[in-house]
Amino acid sequence: MSTLEVSPAEPRSSESARRIINDFTIQVATVNGSGSQTANSVLMRSIFQMGIPVSGKNMFPSNIAGLPTWFTIRASRHGYIGRKKEVDFLIAMNPETAREDVMTLPPGAAVIYDEPLKLNSLRSDLHFYPAPFDKLVAPVCPEAKLRKLVRNMLYDGIIAFLLGIDMEEIRKALVKQFGQRKAKAATLNFGACQAGYDFAASNLPKTDPFSVERMNETAGKIIIDGNSAAAMGCMFAGVTVVTWYPITPSSSLVETLIGSLKRHRVDKETGKATYAVVQAEDELASIGMAIGAGWGGARSMTSTAGPGISLMSEFVGLGYYAEIPTVLFNVQRVGPSTGLPTRTAQGDLLSTALLSHGDTKHPMLFPCSPEECFSMAGEAFDLAERFQTPVFVMLDLDLGMNNWMSDAFEYPTKPLERGKVLSAEDLKRLGGFARYKDVDGDGVGYRTLPNTNHPGAAYFTRGSGHNEKAGYSEREDDYVNNMERLNRKFESIRGASLRPAVDTHPAAKIGLVYAGTSRYAVEESRDQIRKEYGIETSSLRLRAFPFTHELVDFIKGHDRVYVVDQNRDAQLLALMRLEFDPREIAKLHSIRYFGGLPLDARTISDEIVRQEGL
Amino acid sequence: MSTTLTPAPKKTNRIGLEVLSYKGGKTTLCAGCGHNSVSERLIEVFYEMGIEPWKVAKFSGIGCSSKSPAYFLNLAHGFNSVHGRMPAVATGAVLANRGIMGVGVTGDGDTASIGLGQFMHLLRRNLPLVYVIENNGVYGLTKGQFSATADLNSKMKTGVVNDLPPFDCCALALEWGATFVARTFSGDKKQLAAILKAAVSHNGLSVIDVISPCVTFNDHEGSTKSYSYMKDHEEPLHEIDFVPHFEDISVEIAEGEVQDVRMHDGSTLRLRKLDKSYNPTEKFDALGALNEAEKKGEVLTGVLYVNTEKPNFLDMLNMDDAPLATLPQSRVRPPKAALDELMEELR
Ligand SMILES: Cc1ncc(C[n+]2csc(CCOP(=O)(O)OP(=O)(O)O)c2C)c(N)n1
Ligand code: SF4
Ligand SMILES: [Mg+2]
């Protein structure tokens, strides 16, 4: 390859001496639809297989093909898996964004790029590694129409050489990716990868400081996205009716679930399904079906994102008033209509908590990881049936669609909690029942299912106007009593609510409160504040709404509490305002990020430093 | 004709229940409202068919019509849901609990305006459900605005003239894949009852458009959904006899031109033809007849179309024979080995 014009920047001597091991971020800049997904997940997986904590985040446009997309892989020996703003290693495959991508790199970063882009002339403080992708791919991929896809594997090979990733791990990751049935595809891709590796080995002298070294931090762990984890959780929670309408970022939850159900929930003997999945005509219908199914006795669910939640509003209110169990997954994304629907946010907290008209409020669960997506899915069905009400599981795009390193899921041992349902035998014994009577003092009445073989089983379901026996009523006292009972029920839900994860430091005056994926940025930020300013902090990760006394105690125990929100209007803080008294509220301060990317630690640290006047 | 084929109502029906077991709450609709007659027929039909009322589930949207499930079959579960979206609720409930016999009651506003989309998709899915549209050409409950089934140039009570053409729910149902379509009149007791019985015996969705006059807002001169308009313009396609599966069909000797349709449950729908060229198993005959009637200014009633072949939604989903709602944990939570296998694949 002596004809190549290889021109890496002169490494600065200090940098070549300094080695940075297992602590860097790689960013792959490509064009949407160019098939880089395989190369990116194989790269991530091979680092993971070397025992190094790793996370991957896809920043993609709302587009099928043609617009720029970035995939970042962060390796962190400290176990930080939140987003890091600075990119250390850029793989510039998109001519459109290459210039800007290069210009925003911090000094000392490295760039692998397609040679014709001639990026090395842009800056002198970076490590440039040009490679002639088109020339390299032709000999390893004779079939011209596959080249666009296979080409991406070249950069895996190049970076494998530069970082010291074991090629055997890449081969294993490819086999995993393609499975036994597509062994040929794995071989073809590995060939390209090897070509990239060989080219780099003989043409690209390493000048950057980054490298990997084997660790033992990922043994037994899995890589999975939150949506797939939630889907698995639903299947093991015995879901029976699934209704949905496609929407990013929630579609893959149901799509994965459909695959799992086909595999594990079709009776081997009869060939019949123990579930029903309906792709509805819209979210007005998908929630209506889920509510109808919950009423009919199924473990029902639907999955959507903000726009769907808005459409579901009326039905969810009916579900609350008529006391019908169902589970809704809200994989949150940025705002309405076109623009940033493929970017992450936690912007539906307030609207979901109070969704619908009249006095309505709903339990929500906030998973932060695939494990919690799995376990909370089960929790949600139990809560819904136990308390006869719609329950929301609040993911966000970052959690739902990105790949996460996770502990393996634990098989649920708790039996399914089907709630207070009277059978024909119960009715025979009791002589009858009053649907909305608070027999047990927990605000939860007994219900019956249609098709219960007893003349006393039936009751009539409607919205706001009914008495204890489910008879039609517009009486003031009936309405008030019923609404008070619903409040008692909400307090019972609070009693059963998942407790927050609390980490208090005895010396800490500052506390951080947050939910869901904010976890990773907050944990790293607390380390930054400790290391850089010698200040200890406490933290409380909310796992559910309604909030429990632990949160009040936490606020009482600290001078200032920063509530971290991934939205503009401090919605998590606003929810706390609804529930607490002014003394506690006065201690609350807000840290907000709403730019559409996964939250990063530095953003939080900078805000704490600013507001604390450090 | 149902009343002559079924033995005169004794004290109890074939499963030993009195008609009282099929009654509902006292109606709160206006005296004379067509919807009340439909409720009465439903009581009679379920009684005469000898169906256990607790196997029935009643669904409705919002409207005067949608209130009526409270006025028949008190021993059946009922769900008065949201405006225009009863199809979704019924779909979910039937999927959850396939043992129920679903009966939906809706209005022309509920079905042809806010709920038009759900109506279309319900047809597409052929959910086993009796779907009764109580069609009065107005929004009764919100006090008399025109609905989308109001005829062109028909007059509101205030004299306002409707300047938009109507949707014909039967024609639309035929276009969108219906397997049972009928039109009838709340004042025609015999025909309405016979059609409801056939609908109950149908294995799929049965759409019944019942012209059901609103005496308060749409029963005046100039209305095309009034009692007097229907008396003058109703044009029955055939006379309908319904012979339930539990009765001996050979007892009745048919005269004239008769077409029998064998229903899923073994019942027979016997149509005594008034118009020789009509075949209710031919979709295009039905559409043609509706078109013809419209030109002549007639309201064609009877069973317009029956298709007993098409699979229903439950068949299409290949669902377990047992209701999903009551499947035990052992059948809905896969074993630990399944999770272990999935975990291994992700390592
Ligand atoms: C979402 C929503 N919009 C509007 C209404 C008000 N509303 C109640 S009943 C009705 C029309 C009912 O008309 P129809 O279905 O023909 O029933 P009818 O009363 O004529 O039997 C309307 C618009 C409502 N209940 N919900
Ligand atoms: S307003 Fe019309 S539709 Fe409503 S109950 Fe009265 S007559 Fe019937
Ligand atoms: Mg109407």
Coordinates of C-alpha atoms in Angstrom, one line a residue, chain A residues 295 422-424 427 431-436 446-461 468-471, chain B residues 21 23 52-58 69 72-79:
Chain A
W295 CA -62.2 -5.3 32.2
L422 CA -64.9 -13.0 42.7
S423 CA -65.6 -16.4 41.1
A424 CA -69.0 -18.1 40.8
L427 CA -70.7 -15.5 44.7
G431 CA -74.9 -14.3 47.9
G432 CA -73.9 -11.2 46.0
F433 CA -71.5 -8.3 46.0
A434 CA -71.2 -4.5 45.7
R435 CA -68.7 -3.6 43.0
Y436 CA -67.6 -0.3 44.5
Y446 CA -64.2 -6.6 44.5
R447 CA -64.9 -7.2 40.8
T448 CA -66.3 -10.0 38.7
L449 CA -65.5 -10.9 35.2
P450 CA -68.0 -11.2 32.4
N451 CA -68.9 -14.8 31.6
T452 CA -68.9 -15.8 35.3
N453 CA -71.4 -18.6 35.7
H454 CA -73.6 -17.0 38.3
P455 CA -76.7 -14.8 38.0
G456 CA -75.4 -12.4 40.6
A457 CA -72.1 -11.8 38.8
A458 CA -73.0 -8.9 36.6
Y459 CA -72.5 -5.2 37.3
F460 CA -72.7 -2.2 35.0
T461 CA -69.5 -0.2 34.2
E468 CA -71.4 1.4 45.6
K469 CA -73.5 -1.2 43.8
A470 CA -72.5 0.2 40.4
G471 CA -76.0 1.5 40.0
Chain B
S21 CA -84.2 -12.6 34.1
K23 CA -85.1 -7.4 31.9
E52 CA -77.8 -17.5 29.7
P53 CA -77.8 -13.8 30.4
W54 CA -74.5 -13.9 32.4
K55 CA -72.8 -15.1 29.3
V56 CA -73.7 -11.9 27.5
A57 CA -71.6 -8.7 27.7
K58 CA -73.2 -5.4 26.7
P69 CA -77.7 -1.4 27.6
F72 CA -82.1 -4.8 29.1
L73 CA -80.4 -7.9 30.5
N74 CA -79.5 -6.7 34.0
L75 CA -77.9 -10.1 34.6
A76 CA -75.3 -9.4 31.9
H77 CA -72.1 -7.4 32.5
G78 CA -72.4 -4.0 30.8
F79 CA -69.8 -1.4 29.8

